[in-house]
Coordinates of N, CA, C and O in Angstrom, one line a residue:
L507 N 141.9 235.6 100.9 CA 142.0 235.2 102.3 C 143.5 235.3 102.7 O 144.3 234.8 102.0
L508 N 143.7 235.7 103.9 CA 145.0 235.8 104.5 C 145.1 234.7 105.6 O 145.3 235.0 106.8
I509 N 145.0 233.5 105.2 CA 145.0 232.4 106.2 C 146.3 232.4 107.0 O 146.2 232.2 108.2
G510 N 147.4 232.6 106.4 CA 148.7 232.5 107.1 C 148.7 233.6 108.2 O 149.3 233.4 109.2
R511 N 148.2 234.8 107.9 CA 148.2 235.8 108.9 C 147.2 235.5 110.0 O 147.5 235.7 111.2
D512 N 146.0 235.1 109.7 CA 145.0 234.9 110.7 C 145.1 233.5 111.4 O 144.7 233.4 112.5
H513 N 145.8 232.6 110.8 CA 146.0 231.3 111.4 C 147.4 230.8 111.1 O 147.7 229.9 110.3
P514 N 148.4 231.3 111.8 CA 149.8 231.0 111.6 C 150.1 229.5 111.8 O 151.0 229.0 111.3
E515 N 149.3 228.8 112.6 CA 149.5 227.4 112.9 C 149.3 226.6 111.6 O 149.7 225.4 111.5
T516 N 148.7 227.1 110.6 CA 148.5 226.4 109.3 C 149.8 226.5 108.4 O 149.8 225.8 107.4
Q517 N 150.7 227.3 108.7 CA 151.9 227.5 107.9 C 153.0 226.6 108.5 O 153.3 226.6 109.7
R518 N 153.7 225.9 107.6 CA 154.8 225.0 108.0 C 156.0 225.3 107.2 O 155.8 225.5 106.0
P519 N 157.2 225.2 107.8 CA 158.4 225.3 106.9 C 158.4 224.2 105.9 O 158.2 223.0 106.2
T520 N 158.6 224.6 104.7 CA 158.6 223.6 103.6 C 159.8 223.9 102.6 O 160.2 225.0 102.4
A521 N 160.4 222.8 102.1 CA 161.4 223.0 101.1 C 161.1 222.0 99.9 O 160.5 221.0 100.1
M522 N 161.5 222.4 98.7 CA 161.2 221.6 97.5 C 162.5 221.5 96.7 O 163.3 222.5 96.6
V523 N 162.7 220.3 96.1 CA 163.7 220.1 95.1 C 163.1 219.4 93.9 O 162.2 218.5 94.1
R524 N 163.6 219.7 92.7 CA 163.0 219.1 91.5 C 164.1 218.7 90.6 O 165.1 219.5 90.4
T525 N 163.9 217.6 89.9 CA 164.8 217.2 88.8 C 163.9 217.1 87.6 O 162.7 217.4 87.7
A526 N 164.5 216.7 86.5 CA 163.7 216.5 85.3 C 162.6 215.4 85.5 O 161.6 215.5 84.8
N527 N 162.9 214.5 86.4 CA 161.9 213.3 86.5 C 161.1 213.3 87.8 O 160.1 212.7 87.8
H528 N 161.6 214.0 88.9 CA 160.9 213.9 90.2 C 160.9 215.2 90.9 O 161.7 216.1 90.6
K529 N 159.9 215.3 91.8 CA 159.7 216.5 92.6 C 159.5 216.0 94.1 O 158.6 215.2 94.3
L530 N 160.3 216.6 95.0 CA 160.2 216.3 96.4 C 159.8 217.6 97.1 O 160.4 218.6 96.9
I531 N 158.7 217.5 97.9 CA 158.3 218.6 98.8 C 158.5 218.1 100.2 O 157.8 217.1 100.6
Y532 N 159.4 218.7 101.0 CA 159.7 218.2 102.3 C 159.1 219.1 103.4 O 159.3 220.3 103.3
R533 N 158.4 218.6 104.3 CA 157.9 219.3 105.5 C 158.3 218.6 106.7 O 158.0 217.4 106.9
Q534 N 159.1 219.3 107.6 CA 159.7 218.6 108.7 C 158.6 218.2 109.7 O 158.9 217.3 110.6
T535 N 157.4 218.7 109.6 CA 156.4 218.3 110.6 C 155.5 217.2 110.0 O 154.4 216.9 110.6
G536 N 155.8 216.7 108.9 CA 155.0 215.6 108.2 C 154.3 216.1 107.0 O 154.2 217.3 106.7
G537 N 153.7 215.2 106.3 CA 153.0 215.5 105.1 C 153.9 215.8 103.9 O 153.5 216.5 103.0
S538 N 155.1 215.2 103.8 CA 156.0 215.4 102.7 C 155.4 214.7 101.5 O 154.6 213.8 101.6
E539 N 155.9 215.1 100.3 CA 155.4 214.6 99.0 C 156.5 214.3 98.1 O 157.5 215.0 98.1
L540 N 156.3 213.2 97.3 CA 157.3 212.9 96.2 C 156.4 212.5 95.0 O 155.5 211.7 95.1
Y541 N 156.8 213.1 93.8 CA 156.0 212.8 92.6 C 157.0 212.4 91.5 O 158.0 213.0 91.3
D542 N 156.5 211.5 90.6 CA 157.2 211.2 89.4 C 156.6 212.1 88.3 O 155.5 212.0 87.9
M543 N 157.4 213.1 87.9 CA 156.9 214.1 87.0 C 156.7 213.7 85.6 O 156.1 214.3 84.8
V544 N 157.4 212.5 85.3 CA 157.2 212.0 83.9 C 155.9 211.3 83.8 O 155.1 211.5 82.8
H545 N 155.6 210.4 84.7 CA 154.4 209.5 84.7 C 153.2 210.1 85.4 O 152.1 209.7 85.2
D546 N 153.4 211.2 86.2 CA 152.4 211.8 87.0 C 152.6 213.3 87.0 O 152.7 213.9 88.1
P547 N 152.5 214.0 85.9 CA 152.8 215.4 85.9 C 151.8 216.3 86.6 O 152.0 217.4 87.0
R548 N 150.6 215.7 86.9 CA 149.6 216.5 87.6 C 149.7 216.3 89.1 O 148.9 216.8 89.9
E549 N 150.7 215.5 89.5 CA 151.0 215.3 90.9 C 149.8 214.7 91.7 O 149.4 215.2 92.7
E550 N 149.2 213.6 91.2 CA 148.1 213.0 91.8 C 148.4 211.8 92.7 O 147.6 211.4 93.5
H551 N 149.6 211.3 92.6 CA 150.0 210.1 93.3 C 151.3 210.4 94.2 O 152.4 210.4 93.6
N552 N 151.1 210.6 95.4 CA 152.2 210.9 96.3 C 153.0 209.6 96.6 O 152.4 208.6 97.2
L553 N 154.2 209.6 96.2 CA 155.1 208.4 96.4 C 156.0 208.4 97.6 O 156.9 207.6 97.7
Y554 N 155.9 209.4 98.4 CA 156.8 209.7 99.5 C 157.0 208.5 100.4 O 158.1 208.1 100.8
A555 N 155.9 207.8 100.8 CA 156.0 206.7 101.7 C 156.1 205.3 101.0 O 156.2 204.3 101.6
D556 N 156.2 205.3 99.7 CA 156.3 204.1 98.9 C 157.8 203.6 98.9 O 158.7 204.3 98.5
A557 N 158.0 202.4 99.5 CA 159.3 201.9 99.7 C 160.1 201.7 98.4 O 161.3 201.8 98.3
R558 N 159.3 201.5 97.3 CA 160.0 201.3 96.0 C 160.6 202.6 95.5 O 161.5 202.5 94.7
H559 N 160.2 203.7 96.0 CA 160.8 205.0 95.6 C 161.7 205.6 96.7 O 162.1 206.7 96.6
A560 N 162.0 204.8 97.7 CA 162.9 205.3 98.8 C 164.3 205.7 98.2 O 164.8 206.7 98.7
P561 N 164.9 205.0 97.3 CA 166.2 205.5 96.8 C 166.1 206.9 96.2 O 167.0 207.7 96.3
I562 N 165.1 207.1 95.4 CA 164.9 208.5 94.8 C 164.6 209.5 95.9 O 165.2 210.6 95.9
R563 N 163.7 209.2 96.8 CA 163.4 210.1 97.9 C 164.7 210.4 98.7 O 165.0 211.6 99.0
D564 N 165.5 209.4 99.0 CA 166.7 209.6 99.8 C 167.7 210.5 99.0 O 168.4 211.3 99.6
E565 N 167.9 210.3 97.7 CA 168.8 211.1 96.9 C 168.3 212.5 96.9 O 169.1 213.4 97.0
L566 N 167.0 212.8 96.7 CA 166.5 214.1 96.7 C 166.7 214.8 98.0 O 167.0 216.0 98.1
M567 N 166.5 214.1 99.1 CA 166.7 214.6 100.4 C 168.2 215.0 100.6 O 168.6 216.0 101.2
R568 N 169.1 214.1 100.1 CA 170.5 214.4 100.2 C 170.9 215.7 99.4 O 171.6 216.5 99.9
R569 N 170.3 215.8 98.2 CA 170.5 217.1 97.4 C 170.0 218.3 98.2 O 170.6 219.4 98.1
L570 N 168.8 218.2 98.8 CA 168.3 219.3 99.5 C 169.1 219.7 100.7 O 169.4 220.9 100.9
L571 N 169.6 218.7 101.4 CA 170.5 219.0 102.6 C 171.8 219.6 102.1 O 172.2 220.6 102.7
H572 N 172.3 219.1 101.0 CA 173.6 219.7 100.5 C 173.3 221.1 100.1 O 174.2 222.0 100.4
W573 N 172.2 221.4 99.4 CA 171.9 222.8 99.0 C 171.8 223.7 100.2 O 172.4 224.8 100.3
Y574 N 171.1 223.2 101.3 CA 171.0 224.0 102.5 C 172.4 224.3 103.1 O 172.7 225.4 103.6
M575 N 173.2 223.3 103.2 CA 174.5 223.4 103.8 C 175.4 224.4 103.0 O 176.2 225.1 103.6
E576 N 175.2 224.4 101.7 CA 176.0 225.3 100.8 C 175.5 226.7 100.9 O 176.2 227.7 100.7
T577 N 174.2 226.9 101.1 CA 173.6 228.3 101.0 C 173.1 228.9 102.3 O 172.9 230.1 102.3
S578 N 173.0 228.1 103.4 CA 172.5 228.7 104.6 C 173.6 229.3 105.4 O 174.8 229.0 105.3
D579 N 173.2 230.3 106.2 CA 174.1 231.0 107.0 C 174.1 230.5 108.4 O 175.1 230.0 108.9
V580 N 173.0 230.5 109.1 CA 172.8 230.1 110.5 C 171.6 229.2 110.6 O 170.5 229.6 110.1
T581 N 171.7 228.1 111.3 CA 170.6 227.2 111.5 C 169.9 227.6 112.8 O 170.6 227.7 113.9
P582 N 168.6 228.0 112.8 CA 168.0 228.3 114.1 C 167.8 227.1 115.0 O 167.5 226.0 114.6
F583 N 168.1 227.3 116.3 CA 168.0 226.2 117.2 C 166.7 226.3 118.0 O 166.3 225.3 118.6
E584 N 166.0 227.4 117.9 CA 164.7 227.6 118.6 C 163.6 227.1 117.7 O 163.7 227.1 116.5
R585 N 162.6 226.6 118.3 CA 161.4 226.1 117.5 C 160.7 227.4 117.0 O 160.5 228.3 117.7
Q586 N 160.4 227.4 115.7 CA 159.8 228.5 115.1 C 158.3 228.6 115.5 O 157.6 227.6 115.6
S587 N 157.9 229.8 115.8 CA 156.5 230.0 116.3 C 155.4 229.6 115.3 O 154.3 229.3 115.6
R588 N 155.8 229.6 114.0 CA 154.8 229.2 113.0 C 154.7 227.7 112.7 O 153.9 227.2 111.9
A589 N 155.6 226.9 113.4 CA 155.5 225.5 113.2 C 154.3 224.9 113.8 O 153.6 225.5 114.7
T590 N 153.9 223.7 113.5 CA 152.7 223.0 114.0 C 152.8 222.9 115.5 O 153.8 222.5 116.0
P591 N 151.8 223.3 116.2 CA 151.8 223.2 117.7 C 151.9 221.8 118.1 O 151.4 220.9 117.5
Q592 N 152.6 221.6 119.2 CA 152.7 220.3 119.8 C 151.4 220.0 120.6 O 150.9 220.8 121.3
I593 N 151.0 218.7 120.5 CA 149.8 218.3 121.2 C 150.2 217.6 122.4 O 150.9 216.6 122.3
P594 N 149.8 218.0 123.6 CA 150.2 217.3 124.8 C 149.7 215.9 124.9 O 148.8 215.5 124.4

């Protein structure tokens, strides 16, 4: 199935960063994920909204931002057409 081609609204910009212990999947439109890869290698328990894991989430977000700043050329200012549509 070519869902992305037939339904571009289902595709969202996503970025991921991983350490030996944790994995962060960031989606700017919501639905981000954080996993403890040591205690939850099957990624069954999303810890992104868990306040106890906020320091880890924030550190991985900082690393992700730093990587983007180091490797990106130009940041687009227009809303991408494949982003989740706004609901009036």
